[in-house]
Amino acid sequence: MIIKFLQLTLLLFAFLSCTKQSSPQDLEANFKNPPIDAKPKTWMHAMSGNMSKEGLTKDLEAIEEVGLGGVLLFNVSANIPAGKVVYNSLEHHKMIKHAAEECERLGLTFGFHNCDGWSSSGGPWITPENSMKMLVYSETIVKGGASLELQLEQPFTRRDFYKDVAVLAYPSLASEKEDFNNKPIITSSDPNFKANLITDNNSLTESEIKGENPWVQFDFGKPYTIQSFFMEVKDRWGSAELLTSDDGVNFTLVKDLFKHKTVHHRLDFFDHFEPVTARYFRINLSRVTMIREVDLMATYTIGNLMPRIGLNRIDDDKLSNIGNPKDEMIIDPKSIINLSNYMDTKGRLKTTLPKGDYTIMRFGYTTNGLENAPSSVEGRGLECDKFSKEAIKSHYDAFITKAVQNLKGVKSMQYIEIDSYEMAMQNWTDNLDSIFTAKKGYDLVKFLPLFTGRFVESANVSNAVLGDFREVTCDLTTENYYGYFSELCHQDGLKTYFEPYGDGLINELDVAKMADINMGEFWPDRKVKMIGAAVSGSRIFGKNVVSAEAFTSIPKNNWKAHPGMAKTIGDSAWVQGINQFMLHRFAHQSNTHVKPGMTLDKWGFHFDRTNTWWFNAGEAWFKYMARGSYMLRQGVPVSDLLIFIGEGSPNAPFYRDDFEPNIPNETNFDNVNSDVLINGITIKENQLVLKNGATYKILVLKNCEKLSLKVIEKIHEIALAGVPIVGLESIEPSGYLVSETLKSTFEKLVSEVKSQPKTYVNFNWSHIFAENNITIDLDFIERNDMIYTHRKDVDTDIYFFYNRDKSVSTFECVFNIDGKIPELWNPVTGETKKLGQFTHKNGKTKAWINLEGEESVFVVFRESSKEINYVSLENGPKDKNTEFLLNEKNQLELVAKENGAYLVTFKSGEKMELDLKDMAQPYNINGSWEVEFLKDNDFEATLPFDELTDWKDHFNENIKYYSGTAIYRKTFNFDTKKTGKTERYILDLGKVSIAAEVILNGKNLGVLWIAPFIIDITKELKQGENTLEIKVTNQWTNHLIGDERFSATDGYDKTAISMPDWYINNETMPKSKRTTFTTAQFYNKNSRLLSAGLLGPVQIKNERMMLLKKQID
């Protein structure tokens, strides 16, 4: 059985959907015609100051016309020449106000990103004092035993901003003295390489090494032993390897060097290893590289140093072992002397040290120099300090307050966004040492040598202190950046959108608490791995709307992308918990005369009003999105597992494949942080219950080797209540300050948890589920690749899944639901139908569900099946051409697509023989078609097509390179008497590239935008003569390729400072053979053309509908 599914008054914050129960009637009515708050929204990118009121009006009208619900405005400068609107100028604020007022007129919501660019929060108003900061140091070795007076080198400084933190001294390690006294001779494969610049302790100086297979060599003049390596480069993708040699000719590989990104477009290679002795050391680089600093060290340093000290993000659970230093590589904390009071403001140190060699370290902090990006010159400046409320306030007031005051009384203005964290790290702020002491109860200063890579006291102590440090700094980011930003927005009556993830020092679920609406992110060409924080963070904190930056695309998709190719990407996000799409992206078209026009450079899915499919397939797809989003906000999610992600910082949610074995696809889960675990969970009937009513049957522990006492107390409570706990291995108290009393209490609690019969160490899912009678919520028999989502709203259960295959598939589904009729709701058409063939057994419902390739379905259970004499699943036909449905009176009907003989067995045991013989074969609509090409698409003609032909193969180059909509017309005679007892007629267009709008006998039947291109024409089809009109649309690609045959005369130069005057002044493009204009070039004249047009075969197919008599009345 193939299942064929067949002005606003704006209230402030109406975009926040509630979880109020819907009646069955409301649920179905709102599914067919979703409310405004269910509609997708879009990011609108205004590029490089190219803005106009005329363009904004036209854009926003087009956005409203196709059924989007709102916009979030970005100003971005990325490889596009400038327009005339300067960021944060009076004219800019006028543009923002115009956009907001137009949104109010059109019934759209409005908001904007908090700064120029998309990452993260900064601008020219941020001073170095209010910027992101990093700890820096300088060091030297001196001899003690006498009065000492010396000038300490000021540590590395940016923007002339530096403040001291402390000066420390300790007896020098033997390896430090080796490093201090042995300086190698440096050569390279590039004769122009300036080796002196990579050993000057200054990251602002650099030298580029060019050529094929570049290398840098270090000659110590004698055998020398090293155990650590550091290199800083200006690069994103390069790699490096370390080699040794005794003769400078023959080299042996030591290892590939560990790398990590510390700031935007910068890699640090920081690694330690077993001692390696050689005269020559060589670094082989994978590509031309700009090198800033290199250091080969005899001292054994901390592993994964940069992420451990907060200058790079590696999640706590993925940090490698800190290392196994020998005693001679560890600083005794009792030997550390604080000399801070002996240095004056100019860095002159006067003191007396005991006899011996001493390492003196001067610690301070500077700005990390990071700026918001990609931004305009006028909107670019330092990123604000993420640990400081004062810095956040200075940023907020400089732009947002100004914009909000300008928008007073404009009700569409509702939200501000902070995009994903892409500005790398900071690890210091004013008085951080005092803040740390207040939060953790001990002095951080004596442990500052950890930040240079040295071990203090022991490896375990070093690890514990740095863990405490990352926890404090993550908390500061959560509270003072995200939390305070939301507080400021709320004071202005606004809500916040946050993307609570990225490469910053953040605990993602903690950040999710601070947002009004969380956003994930998914790309068509990447595995979905950036939605976990938004989904779980929203669920555990009771935020019903879970948004996503949707369909963000790489350049290869460009203008080729269309709704049909992207649908299942969105479906995949839906089954993982997203229920609002924030489209990426809509480019503001400031010039209203060109097409396809402005782009976000080469990035993003082209959700543009200038796109060929915007007003047809686009509108239909957006309706699909709204239907799905509405359904996926009903009730609460149903999941079996609650994963506690541990307390180590930084942390993030886990995914199925983070476990071994993987969490089965048929088992759903959420992640939880310590806040909700301790404060937001109650235990009822051996289940964990959130405040919103969502329940979980098992607590899973991941990254829980070190926990706080409060957390283990909660886990103890959960275990003693009989809730299964999985993943409990060895657990120790977290942090540096652990008293013997705390340790004893902790160990007792852990022992009692381990002794419970439902506590498990390994993730043996099948064994755990069986032992605890946990049944699969939705089992796809013989299909372990399927994933789904399930929502429950009081007495209504809603499942959603989609066919991952491109061909028709039959799914044998077993739902953990009993006594209710399964209904199939089609989000493409809005059609709902009740299945008449299923089985209830052992508290479950089994049904066969046939889905076309990439088709999706909501399966809804809301109505009792007690009085229904449905067809037994075991004995009825399992046939894609036959299905049994229940009509509005719950009477059984057979829908057959072809002749056949069947024996039907009912639930009651009664049997019925069916013999269908009189159904006609499909009717082929053959012969010539009249095809009209439209002037708006640069070719006006009406031509006969003797047969359906692909436009790209047409001899007429105007058709070959045509992009847009063409109208196919045909008149045909149809004799209903020859089709037998047919109750339904289906028009099948065959192959279409890419979308078709069908009009039969003057009646518009809608747009078909995804295969199969079929539609019910029963009501419109007439006996005798019929007039068929099909409006077929393809992509921009072919036209853009065609225009590449001609020289450009538009004056556009991507490298220019400004856009051409005609573009800025909103005038038409200079006349030439080219009729298109776009700011990103994806094609040349030899690029491959795409299939286009109506290709058929076009047929009318018959369906027979029979009311079955043998059933309970």
mmCIF file of C-alpha atoms in Angstrom, residues 417-656:
data_model
loop_
_atom_site.group_PDB
_atom_site.id
_atom_site.type_symbol
_atom_site.label_atom_id
_atom_site.label_comp_id
_atom_site.label_asym_id
_atom_site.label_seq_id
_atom_site.Cartn_x
_atom_site.Cartn_y
_atom_site.Cartn_z
ATOM 1 C CA GLU A 417 20.831 37.309 18.517
ATOM 2 C CA ILE A 418 24.296 36.100 19.506
ATOM 3 C CA ASP A 419 25.535 33.735 16.838
ATOM 4 C CA SER A 420 27.744 30.667 17.303
ATOM 5 C CA TYR A 421 30.962 31.351 19.177
ATOM 6 C CA GLU A 422 33.692 31.601 16.526
ATOM 7 C CA MET A 423 36.094 34.077 18.118
ATOM 8 C CA ALA A 424 38.343 31.595 19.915
ATOM 9 C CA MET A 425 39.438 32.093 23.465
ATOM 10 C CA GLN A 426 40.255 34.392 26.310
ATOM 11 C CA ASN A 427 41.590 33.188 29.635
ATOM 12 C CA TRP A 428 41.910 36.302 31.771
ATOM 13 C CA THR A 429 40.073 39.398 32.928
ATOM 14 C CA ASP A 430 40.580 42.106 35.513
ATOM 15 C CA ASN A 431 41.032 40.644 39.013
ATOM 16 C CA LEU A 432 40.528 37.082 37.822
ATOM 17 C CA ASP A 433 42.886 35.821 40.512
ATOM 18 C CA SER A 434 40.632 37.362 43.187
ATOM 19 C CA ILE A 435 37.477 36.067 41.483
ATOM 20 C CA PHE A 436 39.008 32.595 41.391
ATOM 21 C CA THR A 437 39.887 32.678 45.087
ATOM 22 C CA ALA A 438 36.358 33.789 45.990
ATOM 23 C CA LYS A 439 34.827 30.939 43.988
ATOM 24 C CA LYS A 440 37.289 28.151 44.760
ATOM 25 C CA GLY A 441 38.739 29.059 48.137
ATOM 26 C CA TYR A 442 42.452 29.006 47.313
ATOM 27 C CA ASP A 443 45.114 31.165 45.702
ATOM 28 C CA LEU A 444 45.586 30.734 41.951
ATOM 29 C CA VAL A 445 48.710 32.882 41.792
ATOM 30 C CA LYS A 446 51.072 30.240 43.150
ATOM 31 C CA PHE A 447 49.923 27.944 40.361
ATOM 32 C CA LEU A 448 50.545 30.417 37.518
ATOM 33 C CA PRO A 449 53.568 28.415 36.246
ATOM 34 C CA LEU A 450 50.967 25.902 35.041
ATOM 35 C CA PHE A 451 50.074 28.422 32.333
ATOM 36 C CA THR A 452 53.587 28.151 30.937
ATOM 37 C CA GLY A 453 53.326 24.369 30.655
ATOM 38 C CA ARG A 454 55.228 23.520 33.852
ATOM 39 C CA PHE A 455 53.901 21.013 36.336
ATOM 40 C CA VAL A 456 53.345 22.187 39.934
ATOM 41 C CA GLU A 457 53.336 19.718 42.861
ATOM 42 C CA SER A 458 52.188 16.764 40.735
ATOM 43 C CA ALA A 459 50.393 15.845 37.540
ATOM 44 C CA ASN A 460 47.152 15.230 39.452
ATOM 45 C CA VAL A 461 47.311 18.548 41.299
ATOM 46 C CA SER A 462 48.164 20.384 38.096
ATOM 47 C CA ASN A 463 45.197 18.776 36.370
ATOM 48 C CA ALA A 464 42.828 19.557 39.249
ATOM 49 C CA VAL A 465 43.826 23.235 39.461
ATOM 50 C CA LEU A 466 43.467 23.754 35.717
ATOM 51 C CA GLY A 467 40.090 21.985 35.850
ATOM 52 C CA ASP A 468 38.971 24.409 38.552
ATOM 53 C CA PHE A 469 40.265 27.282 36.427
ATOM 54 C CA ARG A 470 38.293 26.240 33.345
ATOM 55 C CA GLU A 471 35.165 25.783 35.444
ATOM 56 C CA VAL A 472 35.448 29.318 36.810
ATOM 57 C CA THR A 473 36.071 30.882 33.413
ATOM 58 C CA CYS A 474 33.233 28.905 31.768
ATOM 59 C CA ASP A 475 30.901 30.078 34.528
ATOM 60 C CA LEU A 476 32.004 33.670 33.993
ATOM 61 C CA THR A 477 31.189 33.417 30.275
ATOM 62 C CA THR A 478 27.793 31.892 31.027
ATOM 63 C CA GLU A 479 26.830 34.409 33.688
ATOM 64 C CA ASN A 480 28.483 37.651 32.581
ATOM 65 C CA TYR A 481 28.235 37.313 28.809
ATOM 66 C CA TYR A 482 25.190 35.286 27.907
ATOM 67 C CA GLY A 483 23.273 35.701 31.139
ATOM 68 C CA TYR A 484 23.841 39.423 31.489
ATOM 69 C CA PHE A 485 23.189 39.996 27.796
ATOM 70 C CA SER A 486 19.760 38.363 28.215
ATOM 71 C CA GLU A 487 19.142 40.486 31.290
ATOM 72 C CA LEU A 488 19.865 43.658 29.333
ATOM 73 C CA CYS A 489 17.575 42.548 26.506
ATOM 74 C CA HIS A 490 14.767 41.754 28.939
ATOM 75 C CA GLN A 491 15.092 45.210 30.440
ATOM 76 C CA ASP A 492 14.364 46.538 26.952
ATOM 77 C CA GLY A 493 11.415 44.177 26.502
ATOM 78 C CA LEU A 494 13.309 41.954 24.075
ATOM 79 C CA LYS A 495 14.043 38.251 23.848
ATOM 80 C CA THR A 496 17.294 36.557 22.909
ATOM 81 C CA TYR A 497 18.310 33.993 20.329
ATOM 82 C CA PHE A 498 21.598 32.240 21.201
ATOM 83 C CA GLU A 499 23.576 29.603 19.376
ATOM 84 C CA PRO A 500 24.989 28.015 22.553
ATOM 85 C CA TYR A 501 28.024 26.320 21.058
ATOM 86 C CA GLY A 502 31.289 27.004 19.283
ATOM 87 C CA ASP A 503 35.009 27.100 19.941
ATOM 88 C CA GLY A 504 34.822 29.253 23.057
ATOM 89 C CA LEU A 505 35.321 28.486 26.722
ATOM 90 C CA ILE A 506 31.672 27.599 27.334
ATOM 91 C CA ASN A 507 29.639 24.829 28.874
ATOM 92 C CA GLU A 508 26.995 24.563 26.212
ATOM 93 C CA LEU A 509 23.984 23.434 28.252
ATOM 94 C CA ASP A 510 24.717 26.120 30.859
ATOM 95 C CA VAL A 511 24.645 28.747 28.109
ATOM 96 C CA ALA A 512 21.394 27.306 26.737
ATOM 97 C CA LYS A 513 19.717 28.158 30.034
ATOM 98 C CA MET A 514 20.345 31.838 29.392
ATOM 99 C CA ALA A 515 18.605 32.068 26.004
ATOM 100 C CA ASP A 516 14.941 32.659 25.382
ATOM 101 C CA ILE A 517 15.261 30.648 22.181
ATOM 102 C CA ASN A 518 18.210 28.400 21.453
ATOM 103 C CA MET A 519 19.424 27.811 17.927
ATOM 104 C CA GLY A 520 21.333 24.871 16.537
ATOM 105 C CA GLU A 521 22.861 24.682 13.093
ATOM 106 C CA PHE A 522 22.864 22.183 10.250
ATOM 107 C CA TRP A 523 24.437 22.045 6.794
ATOM 108 C CA PRO A 524 23.383 19.899 3.826
ATOM 109 C CA ASP A 525 26.910 18.550 3.402
ATOM 110 C CA ARG A 526 27.871 17.921 7.007
ATOM 111 C CA LYS A 527 26.909 15.486 9.718
ATOM 112 C CA VAL A 528 24.416 17.113 12.081
ATOM 113 C CA LYS A 529 26.568 17.757 15.147
ATOM 114 C CA MET A 530 25.681 21.322 16.114
ATOM 115 C CA ILE A 531 22.145 20.946 17.418
ATOM 116 C CA GLY A 532 22.614 18.958 20.631
ATOM 117 C CA ALA A 533 23.041 21.969 22.900
ATOM 118 C CA ALA A 534 20.018 23.753 21.459
ATOM 119 C CA VAL A 535 17.788 20.673 21.638
ATOM 120 C CA SER A 536 18.724 19.272 25.038
ATOM 121 C CA GLY A 537 19.323 22.729 26.496
ATOM 122 C CA SER A 538 15.847 23.844 25.488
ATOM 123 C CA ARG A 539 14.165 20.662 26.672
ATOM 124 C CA ILE A 540 15.728 20.453 30.130
ATOM 125 C CA PHE A 541 15.049 24.133 30.818
ATOM 126 C CA GLY A 542 11.456 24.019 29.527
ATOM 127 C CA LYS A 543 11.920 26.128 26.387
ATOM 128 C CA ASN A 544 9.513 24.673 23.841
ATOM 129 C CA VAL A 545 10.802 26.343 20.668
ATOM 130 C CA VAL A 546 14.105 24.908 19.419
ATOM 131 C CA SER A 547 15.383 26.883 16.458
ATOM 132 C CA ALA A 548 18.141 26.146 13.991
ATOM 133 C CA GLU A 549 20.258 28.050 11.534
ATOM 134 C CA ALA A 550 18.937 25.939 8.701
ATOM 135 C CA PHE A 551 20.484 24.638 5.464
ATOM 136 C CA THR A 552 23.732 26.624 5.748
ATOM 137 C CA SER A 553 25.518 25.605 2.569
ATOM 138 C CA ILE A 554 28.980 25.410 1.095
ATOM 139 C CA PRO A 555 29.732 27.012 -2.309
ATOM 140 C CA LYS A 556 29.178 23.863 -4.367
ATOM 141 C CA ASN A 557 25.419 24.023 -3.726
ATOM 142 C CA ASN A 558 25.082 27.647 -4.933
ATOM 143 C CA TRP A 559 22.162 28.382 -7.266
ATOM 144 C CA LYS A 560 21.758 24.664 -8.000
ATOM 145 C CA ALA A 561 20.132 24.087 -4.631
ATOM 146 C CA HIS A 562 16.350 23.803 -4.479
ATOM 147 C CA PRO A 563 13.655 22.632 -2.056
ATOM 148 C CA GLY A 564 13.414 19.082 -3.366
ATOM 149 C CA MET A 565 17.099 18.380 -2.833
ATOM 150 C CA ALA A 566 17.147 19.778 0.709
ATOM 151 C CA LYS A 567 13.940 18.439 2.241
ATOM 152 C CA THR A 568 15.425 15.402 3.963
ATOM 153 C CA ILE A 569 18.202 17.523 5.464
ATOM 154 C CA GLY A 570 15.508 19.417 7.320
ATOM 155 C CA ASP A 571 13.712 16.171 8.154
ATOM 156 C CA SER A 572 16.914 14.921 9.773
ATOM 157 C CA ALA A 573 17.009 18.035 11.978
ATOM 158 C CA TRP A 574 13.358 17.489 12.927
ATOM 159 C CA VAL A 575 13.894 13.927 14.127
ATOM 160 C CA GLN A 576 16.752 15.217 16.280
ATOM 161 C CA GLY A 577 14.597 17.797 18.034
ATOM 162 C CA ILE A 578 14.587 21.027 16.002
ATOM 163 C CA ASN A 579 11.140 22.618 15.612
ATOM 164 C CA GLN A 580 11.844 26.024 14.083
ATOM 165 C CA PHE A 581 13.871 26.815 10.974
ATOM 166 C CA MET A 582 15.792 30.076 10.795
ATOM 167 C CA LEU A 583 16.786 29.958 7.149
ATOM 168 C CA HIS A 584 20.363 30.587 6.110
ATOM 169 C CA ARG A 585 20.170 32.808 4.254
ATOM 170 C CA PHE A 586 18.215 35.600 2.539
ATOM 171 C CA ALA A 587 20.461 38.228 0.906
ATOM 172 C CA HIS A 588 19.032 41.737 0.975
ATOM 173 C CA GLN A 589 18.667 43.013 -2.607
ATOM 174 C CA SER A 590 19.353 46.724 -2.306
ATOM 175 C CA ASN A 591 19.238 47.078 -6.086
ATOM 176 C CA THR A 592 15.736 46.061 -7.137
ATOM 177 C CA HIS A 593 16.522 45.757 -10.856
ATOM 178 C CA VAL A 594 19.090 42.955 -11.027
ATOM 179 C CA LYS A 595 18.727 39.207 -10.866
ATOM 180 C CA PRO A 596 19.697 36.987 -9.215
ATOM 181 C CA GLY A 597 21.675 39.760 -7.547
ATOM 182 C CA MET A 598 23.377 40.008 -4.180
ATOM 183 C CA THR A 599 24.799 36.973 -2.397
ATOM 184 C CA LEU A 600 26.501 36.214 0.917
ATOM 185 C CA ASP A 601 29.713 35.873 -1.052
ATOM 186 C CA LYS A 602 29.641 32.158 -1.979
ATOM 187 C CA TRP A 603 27.954 30.890 1.176
ATOM 188 C CA GLY A 604 24.517 29.759 2.185
ATOM 189 C CA PHE A 605 21.410 28.278 0.663
ATOM 190 C CA HIS A 606 19.938 30.849 -1.718
ATOM 191 C CA PHE A 607 16.681 31.686 0.027
ATOM 192 C CA ASP A 608 16.246 34.805 -2.096
ATOM 193 C CA ARG A 609 13.208 36.475 -3.564
ATOM 194 C CA THR A 610 15.163 36.618 -6.813
ATOM 195 C CA ASN A 611 15.517 32.861 -6.930
ATOM 196 C CA THR A 612 13.521 31.179 -9.680
ATOM 197 C CA TRP A 613 11.578 28.921 -7.288
ATOM 198 C CA TRP A 614 10.951 31.416 -4.474
ATOM 199 C CA PHE A 615 7.281 32.118 -5.203
ATOM 200 C CA ASN A 616 6.252 28.565 -6.127
ATOM 201 C CA ALA A 617 8.300 25.662 -4.759
ATOM 202 C CA GLY A 618 9.641 27.936 -2.048
ATOM 203 C CA GLU A 619 6.211 28.863 -0.769
ATOM 204 C CA ALA A 620 5.119 25.211 -0.784
ATOM 205 C CA TRP A 621 8.266 24.139 1.065
ATOM 206 C CA PHE A 622 7.817 26.851 3.691
ATOM 207 C CA LYS A 623 4.274 25.619 4.296
ATOM 208 C CA TYR A 624 5.735 22.156 4.821
ATOM 209 C CA MET A 625 8.166 23.608 7.349
ATOM 210 C CA ALA A 626 5.373 25.369 9.219
ATOM 211 C CA ARG A 627 3.246 22.225 9.441
ATOM 212 C CA GLY A 628 6.140 20.205 10.801
ATOM 213 C CA SER A 629 7.231 22.878 13.253
ATOM 214 C CA TYR A 630 3.723 23.173 14.623
ATOM 215 C CA MET A 631 3.399 19.438 15.214
ATOM 216 C CA LEU A 632 6.823 19.161 16.819
ATOM 217 C CA ARG A 633 5.953 21.751 19.469
ATOM 218 C CA GLN A 634 2.973 19.844 20.810
ATOM 219 C CA GLY A 635 3.278 18.339 24.271
ATOM 220 C CA VAL A 636 6.661 17.117 25.475
ATOM 221 C CA PRO A 637 9.340 14.937 23.883
ATOM 222 C CA VAL A 638 9.376 11.229 24.688
ATOM 223 C CA SER A 639 12.832 9.781 25.364
ATOM 224 C CA ASP A 640 14.137 6.836 27.376
ATOM 225 C CA LEU A 641 17.667 7.982 28.251
ATOM 226 C CA LEU A 642 18.869 11.061 30.125
ATOM 227 C CA ILE A 643 22.617 11.514 29.682
ATOM 228 C CA PHE A 644 24.447 13.392 32.404
ATOM 229 C CA ILE A 645 27.421 15.030 30.653
ATOM 230 C CA GLY A 646 29.610 15.475 33.733
ATOM 231 C CA GLU A 647 31.036 18.620 35.305
ATOM 232 C CA GLY A 648 34.401 18.988 33.600
ATOM 233 C CA SER A 649 34.769 22.199 31.610
ATOM 234 C CA PRO A 650 34.270 22.977 28.822
ATOM 235 C CA ASN A 651 31.560 20.463 28.063
ATOM 236 C CA ALA A 652 28.949 19.757 25.441
ATOM 237 C CA PRO A 653 26.126 17.298 24.804
ATOM 238 C CA PHE A 654 26.864 13.810 23.588
ATOM 239 C CA TYR A 655 25.551 12.088 20.468
ATOM 240 C CA ARG A 656 24.784 8.454 19.676
#
